[in-house]
Coordinates of C-alpha atoms in Angstrom, one line a residue:
Chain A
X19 CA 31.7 -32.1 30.2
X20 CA 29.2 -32.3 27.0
X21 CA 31.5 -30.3 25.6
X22 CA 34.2 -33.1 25.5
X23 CA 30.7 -35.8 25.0
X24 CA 30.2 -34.4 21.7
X25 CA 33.7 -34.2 20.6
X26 CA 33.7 -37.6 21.4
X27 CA 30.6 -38.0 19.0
X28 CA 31.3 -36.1 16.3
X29 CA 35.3 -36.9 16.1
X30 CA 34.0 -41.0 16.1
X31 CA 31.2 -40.7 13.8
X32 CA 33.0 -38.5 11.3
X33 CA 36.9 -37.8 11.9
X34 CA 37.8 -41.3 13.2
X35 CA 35.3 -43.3 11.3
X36 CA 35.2 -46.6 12.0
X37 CA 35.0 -48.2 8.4
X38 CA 37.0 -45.1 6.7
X39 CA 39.9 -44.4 8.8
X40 CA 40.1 -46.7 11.5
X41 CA 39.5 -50.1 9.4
X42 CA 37.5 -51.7 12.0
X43 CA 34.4 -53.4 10.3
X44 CA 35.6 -53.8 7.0
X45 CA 34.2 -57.6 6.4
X46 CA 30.7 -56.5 7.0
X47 CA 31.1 -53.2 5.1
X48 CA 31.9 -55.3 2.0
X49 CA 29.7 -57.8 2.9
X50 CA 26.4 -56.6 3.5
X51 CA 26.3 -53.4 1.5
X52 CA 25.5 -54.7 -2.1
X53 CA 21.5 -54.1 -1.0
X54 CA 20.3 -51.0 0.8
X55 CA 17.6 -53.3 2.6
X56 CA 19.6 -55.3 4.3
X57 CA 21.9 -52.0 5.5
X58 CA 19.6 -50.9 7.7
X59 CA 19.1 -54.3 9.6
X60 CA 23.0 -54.7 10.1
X61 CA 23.9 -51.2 10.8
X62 CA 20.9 -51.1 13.5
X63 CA 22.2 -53.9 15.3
X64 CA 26.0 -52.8 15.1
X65 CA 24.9 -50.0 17.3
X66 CA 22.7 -51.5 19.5
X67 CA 25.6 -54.3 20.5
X68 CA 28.3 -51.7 20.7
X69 CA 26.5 -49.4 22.7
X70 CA 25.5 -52.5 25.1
X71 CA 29.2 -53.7 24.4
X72 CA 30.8 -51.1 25.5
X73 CA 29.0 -50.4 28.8
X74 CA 29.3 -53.8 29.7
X75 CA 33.0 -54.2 28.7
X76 CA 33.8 -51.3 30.9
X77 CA 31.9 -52.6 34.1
X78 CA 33.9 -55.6 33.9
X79 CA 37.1 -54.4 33.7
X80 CA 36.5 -51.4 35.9
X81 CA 35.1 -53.5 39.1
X82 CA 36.0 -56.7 37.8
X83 CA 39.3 -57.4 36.1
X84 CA 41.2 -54.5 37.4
X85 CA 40.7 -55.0 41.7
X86 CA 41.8 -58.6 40.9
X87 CA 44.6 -57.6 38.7
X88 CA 43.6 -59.6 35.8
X89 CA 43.8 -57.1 33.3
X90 CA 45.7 -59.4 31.4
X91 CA 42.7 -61.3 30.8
X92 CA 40.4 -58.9 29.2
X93 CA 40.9 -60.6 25.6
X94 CA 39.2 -62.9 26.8
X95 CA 36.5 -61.5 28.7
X96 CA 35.8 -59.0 26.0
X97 CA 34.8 -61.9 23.8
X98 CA 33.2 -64.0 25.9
X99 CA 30.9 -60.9 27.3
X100 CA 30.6 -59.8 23.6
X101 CA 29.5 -63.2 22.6
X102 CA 27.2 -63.5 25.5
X103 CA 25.3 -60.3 24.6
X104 CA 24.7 -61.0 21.0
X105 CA 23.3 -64.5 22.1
X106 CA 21.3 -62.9 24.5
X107 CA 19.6 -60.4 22.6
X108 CA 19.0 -63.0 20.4
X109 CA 16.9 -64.8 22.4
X110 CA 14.9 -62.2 23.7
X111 CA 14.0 -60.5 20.5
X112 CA 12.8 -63.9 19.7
X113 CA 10.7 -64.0 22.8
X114 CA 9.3 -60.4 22.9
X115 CA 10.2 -58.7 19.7
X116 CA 9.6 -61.5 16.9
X117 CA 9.4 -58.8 14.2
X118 CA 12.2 -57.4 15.0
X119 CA 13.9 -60.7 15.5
X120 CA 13.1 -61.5 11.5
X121 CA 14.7 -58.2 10.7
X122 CA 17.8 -58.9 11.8
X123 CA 17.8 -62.2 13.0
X124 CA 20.7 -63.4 10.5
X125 CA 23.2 -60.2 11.2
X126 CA 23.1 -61.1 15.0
X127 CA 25.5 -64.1 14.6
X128 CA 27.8 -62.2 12.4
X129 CA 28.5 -59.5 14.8
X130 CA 30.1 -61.3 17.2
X131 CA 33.5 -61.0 14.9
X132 CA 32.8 -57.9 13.7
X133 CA 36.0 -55.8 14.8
X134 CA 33.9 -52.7 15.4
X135 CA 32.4 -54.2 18.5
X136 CA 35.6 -55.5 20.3
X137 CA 37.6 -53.0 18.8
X138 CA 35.6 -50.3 20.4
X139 CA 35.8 -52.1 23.7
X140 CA 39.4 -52.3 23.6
X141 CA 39.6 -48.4 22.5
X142 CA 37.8 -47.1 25.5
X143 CA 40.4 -48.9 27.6
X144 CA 43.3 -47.8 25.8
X145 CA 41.9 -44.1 25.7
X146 CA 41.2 -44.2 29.7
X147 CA 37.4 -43.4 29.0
X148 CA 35.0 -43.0 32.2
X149 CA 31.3 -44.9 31.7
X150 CA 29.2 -42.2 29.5
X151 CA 32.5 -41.6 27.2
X152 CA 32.3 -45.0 26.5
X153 CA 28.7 -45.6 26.1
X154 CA 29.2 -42.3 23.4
X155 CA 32.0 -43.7 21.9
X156 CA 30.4 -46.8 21.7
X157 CA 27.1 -44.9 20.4
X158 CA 28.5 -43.5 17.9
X159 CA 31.0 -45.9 16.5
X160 CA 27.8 -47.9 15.8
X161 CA 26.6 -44.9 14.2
X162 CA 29.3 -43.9 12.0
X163 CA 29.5 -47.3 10.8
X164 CA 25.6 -47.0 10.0
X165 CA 26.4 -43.8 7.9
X166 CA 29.8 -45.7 5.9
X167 CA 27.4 -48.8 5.0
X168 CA 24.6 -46.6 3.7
X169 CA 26.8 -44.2 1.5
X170 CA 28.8 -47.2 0.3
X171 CA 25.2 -49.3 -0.7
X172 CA 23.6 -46.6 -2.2
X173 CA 26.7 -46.3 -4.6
X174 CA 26.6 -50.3 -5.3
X175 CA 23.4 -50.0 -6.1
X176 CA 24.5 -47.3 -9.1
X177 CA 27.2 -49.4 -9.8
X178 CA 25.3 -52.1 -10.4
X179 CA 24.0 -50.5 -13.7
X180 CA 26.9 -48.1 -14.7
X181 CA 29.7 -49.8 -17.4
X182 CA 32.9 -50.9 -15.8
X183 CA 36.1 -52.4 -17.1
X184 CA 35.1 -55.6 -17.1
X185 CA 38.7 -56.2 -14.4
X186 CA 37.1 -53.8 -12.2
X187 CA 33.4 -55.5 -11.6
X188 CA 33.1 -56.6 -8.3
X189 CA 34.6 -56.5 -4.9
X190 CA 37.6 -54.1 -6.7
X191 CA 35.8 -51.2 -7.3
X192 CA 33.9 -51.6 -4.8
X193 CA 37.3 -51.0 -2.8
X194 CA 38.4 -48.2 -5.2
X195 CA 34.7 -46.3 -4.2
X196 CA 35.2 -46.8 -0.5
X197 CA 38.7 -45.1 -1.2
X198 CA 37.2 -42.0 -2.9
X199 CA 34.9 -41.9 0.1
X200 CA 37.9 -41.9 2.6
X201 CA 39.5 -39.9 0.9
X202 CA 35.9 -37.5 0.9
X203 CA 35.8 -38.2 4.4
X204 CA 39.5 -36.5 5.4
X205 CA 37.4 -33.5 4.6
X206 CA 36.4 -33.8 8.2
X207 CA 39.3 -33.2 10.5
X208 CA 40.0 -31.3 13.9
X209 CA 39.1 -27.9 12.7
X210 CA 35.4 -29.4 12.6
X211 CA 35.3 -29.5 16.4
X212 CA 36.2 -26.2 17.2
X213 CA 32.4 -25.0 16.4
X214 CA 31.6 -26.4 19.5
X215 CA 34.1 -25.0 21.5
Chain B
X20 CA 64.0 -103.7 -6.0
X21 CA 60.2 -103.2 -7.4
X22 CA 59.0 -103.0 -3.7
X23 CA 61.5 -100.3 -3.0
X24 CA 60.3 -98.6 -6.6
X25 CA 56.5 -99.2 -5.4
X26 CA 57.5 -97.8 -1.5
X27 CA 59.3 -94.0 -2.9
X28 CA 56.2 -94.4 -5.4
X29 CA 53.9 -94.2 -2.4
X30 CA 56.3 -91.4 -0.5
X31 CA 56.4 -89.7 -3.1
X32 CA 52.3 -89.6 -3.8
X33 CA 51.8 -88.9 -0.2
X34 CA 54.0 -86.4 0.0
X35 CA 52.3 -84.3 -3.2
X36 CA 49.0 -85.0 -1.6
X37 CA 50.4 -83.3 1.7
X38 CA 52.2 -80.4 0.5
X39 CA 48.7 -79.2 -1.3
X40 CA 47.2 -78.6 1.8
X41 CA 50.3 -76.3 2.3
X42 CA 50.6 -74.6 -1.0
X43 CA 46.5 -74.3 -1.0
X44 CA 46.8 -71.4 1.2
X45 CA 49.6 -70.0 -0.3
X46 CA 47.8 -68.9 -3.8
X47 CA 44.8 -70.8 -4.7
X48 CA 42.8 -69.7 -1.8
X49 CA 44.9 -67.3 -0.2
X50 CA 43.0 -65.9 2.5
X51 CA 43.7 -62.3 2.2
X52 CA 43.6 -61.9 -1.7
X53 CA 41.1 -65.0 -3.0
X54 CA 39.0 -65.4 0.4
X55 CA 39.2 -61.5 0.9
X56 CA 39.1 -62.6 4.7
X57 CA 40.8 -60.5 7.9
X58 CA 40.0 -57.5 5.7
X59 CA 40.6 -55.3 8.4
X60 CA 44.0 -55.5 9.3
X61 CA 45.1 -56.1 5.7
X62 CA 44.1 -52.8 5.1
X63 CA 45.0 -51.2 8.7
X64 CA 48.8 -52.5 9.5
X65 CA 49.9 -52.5 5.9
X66 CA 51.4 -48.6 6.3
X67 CA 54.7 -50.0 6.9
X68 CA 56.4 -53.3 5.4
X69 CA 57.6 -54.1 9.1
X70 CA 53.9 -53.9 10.5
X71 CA 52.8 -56.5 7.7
X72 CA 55.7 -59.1 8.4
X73 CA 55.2 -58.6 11.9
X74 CA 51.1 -58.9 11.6
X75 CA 51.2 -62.0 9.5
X76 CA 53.7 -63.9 11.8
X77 CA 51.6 -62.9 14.9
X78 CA 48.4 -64.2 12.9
X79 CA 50.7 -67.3 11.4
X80 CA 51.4 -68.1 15.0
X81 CA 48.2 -67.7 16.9
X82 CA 46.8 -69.6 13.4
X83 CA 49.3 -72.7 13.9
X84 CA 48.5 -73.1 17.9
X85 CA 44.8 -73.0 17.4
X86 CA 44.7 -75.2 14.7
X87 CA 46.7 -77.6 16.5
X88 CA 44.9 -77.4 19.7
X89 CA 41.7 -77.6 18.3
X90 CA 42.4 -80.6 16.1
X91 CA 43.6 -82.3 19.0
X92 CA 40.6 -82.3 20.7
X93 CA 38.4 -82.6 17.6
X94 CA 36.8 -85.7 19.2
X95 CA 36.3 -83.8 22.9
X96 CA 34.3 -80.8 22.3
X97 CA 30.5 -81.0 22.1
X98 CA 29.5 -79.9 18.8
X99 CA 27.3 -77.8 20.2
X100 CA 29.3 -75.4 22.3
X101 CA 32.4 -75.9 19.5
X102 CA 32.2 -72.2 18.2
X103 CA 32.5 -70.7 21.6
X104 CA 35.3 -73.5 22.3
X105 CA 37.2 -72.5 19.4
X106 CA 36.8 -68.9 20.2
X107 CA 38.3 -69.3 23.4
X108 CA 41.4 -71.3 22.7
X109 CA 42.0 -68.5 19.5
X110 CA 41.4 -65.7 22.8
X111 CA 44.2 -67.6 24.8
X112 CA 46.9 -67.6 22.1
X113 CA 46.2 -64.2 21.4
X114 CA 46.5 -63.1 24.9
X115 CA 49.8 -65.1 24.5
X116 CA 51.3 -63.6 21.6
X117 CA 49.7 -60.2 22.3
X118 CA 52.3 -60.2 26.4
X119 CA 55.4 -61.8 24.1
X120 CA 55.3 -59.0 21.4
X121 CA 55.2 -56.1 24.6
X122 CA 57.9 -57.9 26.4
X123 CA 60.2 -58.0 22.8
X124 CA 59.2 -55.8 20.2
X125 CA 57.1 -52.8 22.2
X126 CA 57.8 -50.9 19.1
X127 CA 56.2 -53.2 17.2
X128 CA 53.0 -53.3 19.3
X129 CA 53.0 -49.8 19.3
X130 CA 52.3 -49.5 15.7
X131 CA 50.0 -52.3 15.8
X132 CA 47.9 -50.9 18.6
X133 CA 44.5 -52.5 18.8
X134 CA 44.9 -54.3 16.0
X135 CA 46.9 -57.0 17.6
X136 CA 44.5 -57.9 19.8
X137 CA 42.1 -58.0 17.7
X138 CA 43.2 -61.3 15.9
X139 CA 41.1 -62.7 18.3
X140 CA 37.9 -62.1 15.8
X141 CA 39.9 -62.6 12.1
X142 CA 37.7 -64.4 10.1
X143 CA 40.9 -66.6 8.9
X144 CA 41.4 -68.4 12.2
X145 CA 37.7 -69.1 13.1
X146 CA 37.1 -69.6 9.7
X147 CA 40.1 -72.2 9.5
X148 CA 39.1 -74.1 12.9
X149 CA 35.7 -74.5 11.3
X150 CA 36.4 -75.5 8.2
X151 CA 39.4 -77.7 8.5
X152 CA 40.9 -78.1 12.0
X153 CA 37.8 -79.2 13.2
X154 CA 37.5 -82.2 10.6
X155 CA 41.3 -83.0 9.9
X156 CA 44.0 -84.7 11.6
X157 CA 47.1 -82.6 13.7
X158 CA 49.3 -83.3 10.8
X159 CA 46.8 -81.7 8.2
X160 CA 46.1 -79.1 10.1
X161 CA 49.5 -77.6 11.3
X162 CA 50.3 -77.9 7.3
X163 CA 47.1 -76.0 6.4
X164 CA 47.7 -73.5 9.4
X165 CA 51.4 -73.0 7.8
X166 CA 50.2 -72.4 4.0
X167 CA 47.4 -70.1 4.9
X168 CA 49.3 -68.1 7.7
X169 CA 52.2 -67.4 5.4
X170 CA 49.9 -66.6 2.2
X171 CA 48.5 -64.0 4.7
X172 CA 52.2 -62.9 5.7
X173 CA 52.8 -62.7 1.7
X174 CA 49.6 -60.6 1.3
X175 CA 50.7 -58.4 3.7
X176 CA 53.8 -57.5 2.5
X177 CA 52.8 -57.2 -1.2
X178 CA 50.4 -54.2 0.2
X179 CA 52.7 -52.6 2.7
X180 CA 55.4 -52.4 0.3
X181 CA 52.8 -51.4 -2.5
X182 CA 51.9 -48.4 0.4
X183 CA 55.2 -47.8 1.9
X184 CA 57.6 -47.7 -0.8
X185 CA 56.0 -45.0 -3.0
X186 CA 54.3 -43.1 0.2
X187 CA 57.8 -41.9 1.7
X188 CA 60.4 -43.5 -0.6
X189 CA 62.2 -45.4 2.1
X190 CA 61.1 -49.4 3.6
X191 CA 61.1 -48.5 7.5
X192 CA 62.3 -51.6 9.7
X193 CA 63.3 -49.3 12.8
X194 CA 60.1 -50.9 14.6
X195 CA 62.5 -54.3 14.6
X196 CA 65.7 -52.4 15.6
X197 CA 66.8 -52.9 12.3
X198 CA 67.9 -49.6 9.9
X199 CA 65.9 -48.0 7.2
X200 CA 65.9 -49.2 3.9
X201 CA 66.1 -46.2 1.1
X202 CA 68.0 -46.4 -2.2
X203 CA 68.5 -42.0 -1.7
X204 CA 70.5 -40.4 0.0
X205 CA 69.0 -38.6 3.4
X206 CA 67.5 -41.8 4.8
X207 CA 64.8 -39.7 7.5
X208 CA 63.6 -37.9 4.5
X209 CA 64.3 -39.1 1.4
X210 CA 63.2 -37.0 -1.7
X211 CA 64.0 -38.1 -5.9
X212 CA 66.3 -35.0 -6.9
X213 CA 67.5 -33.8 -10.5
X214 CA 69.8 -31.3 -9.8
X215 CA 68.8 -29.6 -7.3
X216 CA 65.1 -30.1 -8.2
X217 CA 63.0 -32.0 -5.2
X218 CA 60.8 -33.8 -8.1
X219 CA 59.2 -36.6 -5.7
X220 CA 59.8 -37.0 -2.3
X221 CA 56.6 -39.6 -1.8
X222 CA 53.0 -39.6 -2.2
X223 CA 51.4 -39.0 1.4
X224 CA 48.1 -40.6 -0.2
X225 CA 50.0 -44.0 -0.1
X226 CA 50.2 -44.4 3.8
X227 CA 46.5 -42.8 4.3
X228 CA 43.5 -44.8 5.2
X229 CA 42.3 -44.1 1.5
X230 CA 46.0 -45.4 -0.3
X231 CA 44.6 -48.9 1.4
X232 CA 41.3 -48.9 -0.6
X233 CA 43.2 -48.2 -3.4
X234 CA 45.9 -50.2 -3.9
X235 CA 43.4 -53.4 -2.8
X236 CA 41.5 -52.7 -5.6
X237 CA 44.0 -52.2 -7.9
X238 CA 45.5 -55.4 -6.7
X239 CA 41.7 -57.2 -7.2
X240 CA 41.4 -56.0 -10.3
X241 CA 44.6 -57.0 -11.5
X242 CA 43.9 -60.6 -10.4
X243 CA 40.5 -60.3 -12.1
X244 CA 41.8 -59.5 -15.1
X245 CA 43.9 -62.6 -15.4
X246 CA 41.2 -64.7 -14.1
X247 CA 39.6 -62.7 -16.9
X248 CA 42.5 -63.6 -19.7
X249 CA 42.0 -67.6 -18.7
X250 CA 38.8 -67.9 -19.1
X251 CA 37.9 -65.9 -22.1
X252 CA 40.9 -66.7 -23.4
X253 CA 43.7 -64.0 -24.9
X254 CA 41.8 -60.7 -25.9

């Protein structure tokens, strides 16, 4: 059982990465990661609404959509519930946690159609996951797509101050970066598991 | 005879005026390659030509019923619950085209997995109900929903065949139940042969996660560089 829990962990956060090999998350990863302070903010968030997501999501369908044989429906629901929970720990950071709120007050919004979180929701149903895979997965999704936006800002930052073809400034190399670091990231396949086994 | 002149005069205006909300999405702010919008499954489906015409025309779709519906009842949603409106009408045509596509084309759905569903959350169609089928007429808006759907479709396939052709030589449309498209001989595994020699039988880095990243930017770049050219003029 934790053997197959970190499996889970480790092949999400590093074999299956969201941002590098599964292209869920991609707008943010573009997005947000031209300043390392604002990484942290977004990337903190991520996890905490796709952990949330994905426990949620899976209650839902598991005692919800599936006696009633609405699985049809869980498009739908996903969203909705997704929606629901970044407005909700919107307003209680605000209440409670105002410092916190100011960190990442204007990420919350955006996370709602970031593809991580109801792509992760939909993965767990698809892969048949039981209530703690899910929360993992969901864990660690968030987490792996913490580690993709910190690599890729740090190296925006550089690029920022190295010379490039004037063609290439921007958004393009930017793109041609985050394929080196796919390609850096295939490093990491199956084999790495069998260290736990 | 000069009212008839002055009438096709009119036509003719109101025609050009109409057809640039159609060609707007097509190039000038195509959504995939200007906007750099619905990033992720530009980069995801585009292993295969098929997956990128069958993508776009899922997104097209789901893009022209929303649009529709929404402009329709512009006038009837609050504007202050209009985003979660608008996210629930997208949800319903997804569900929609998400059941058709596994009733016709399971192949199809099979390759696109998760990422058919997920249409629900591209940036294009909220973006599109926000910024224009929330303000425009049903007329305007199926015309906008048409432009910017099919410059996504184009986007698509420029990428995929970008990825597909030189990744394994051959233009798969088996996921249709059409053939395979290869210009060699040995269509399951084509390879580039001077007698006898194997010399290229594709580049697996073209269909891998990383191939996307690439060819994007090459594509970007490209396009900044004439965007370069025009305004710096000839150099």
């Amino acid at each position: 059982m934790s053997g197959e829990i970190i499996a889970i962990a480790i092949g999400t956060i590093f074999i299956n990465n969201f941002v590098f090999s599964q292209f869920l998350g991609i707008c943010p990863f573009i997005g947000v990661s031209k300043k390392l302070d604002s990484v942290l903010g977004m990337g903190l968030a991520v996890i905490f609404v796709m952990t949330l997501g994905s426990m949620v999501t899976y209650l839902i369908y598991k005692y919800l959509l599936v006696p009633f044989n609405l699985q049809y429906l869980k498009i739908i629901f996903f969203i909705l519930i997704i929606a629901s929970i970044v407005q909700f720990i919107e307003i209680i950071l605000k209440k409670q946690l105002p410092f916190l709120y100011n960190a990442l007050g204007i990420y919350l919004p955006l996370i709602t159609t970031n593809c991580a979180v109801l792509g992760v929701a939909l993965l767990n149903i698809n892969k048949n996951y039981n209530f703690i895979e899910s929360l993992i997965h969901g864990f660690s999704g968030g987490v792996g797509f913490l580690i993709a936006l910190f690599l890729m800002s740090t190296i925006r930052e550089k690029l920022d101050l190295a010379t490039i073809p004037k063609a290439f400034k921007g958004v393009p190399i930017a793109f041609i970066s985050a394929g080196l670091m796919a390609l850096a990231f295939l490093a990491a396949d199956r084999s790495m598991l069998d260290i736990f086994k | 005879m000069d009212n008839v002149i002055i009438q096709e005069n009119k036509s003719n205006s109101l025609f050009k005026k109409n057809i640039l909300y159609f060609t707007n999405g097509l190039l000038k702010e195509n959504p995939a390659l200007i906007l750099l919008l619905g990033m992720c499954p530009t980069l995801a489906v585009t292993t295969k030509v098929a997956n990128g015409i069958g993508m776009g025309l899922a997104t097209t779709f789901v893009l022209l019923f929303s649009n529709l519906l929404i402009s329709l009842l512009r006038n009837f949603i609050p504007t202050k619950v209009r985003i979660p409106s608008y996210i629930v009408i997208i949800a319903s045509f997804v569900t929609t085209i998400d059941l058709l596509m596994q009733a016709y084309l399971p192949l199809l759905t099979n390759s696109l997995g998760v990422f058919l569903p997920l249409i629900v959350v591209n940036c294009i169609i909220l973006g599109r109900a926000e910024a224009f089928a929330g303000k425009n007429t049903a007329g305007k808006s199926i015309l906008d929903a048409l432009g910017m759907g099919l410059g996504f479709t184009f986007a698509l396939i420029l990428i995929s065949l970008l990825r597909e052709f030189p990744g394994t030589l051959k233009i798969d449309f088996s996921d249709f139940g059409l053939g395979i498209l290869t210009f060699l001989k040995n269509a399951d595994n084509p390879t580039l042969s001077i007698f006898r020699f194997n010399i290229y039988s594709g580049a697996k880095i073209f269909t891998m996660p990383a191939g996307a990243f690439f060819i994007l930017g090459l594509i970007l770049a490209f396009k900044q560089n004439i965007e370069n050219k025009k305004k710096y003029g000839d150099k």
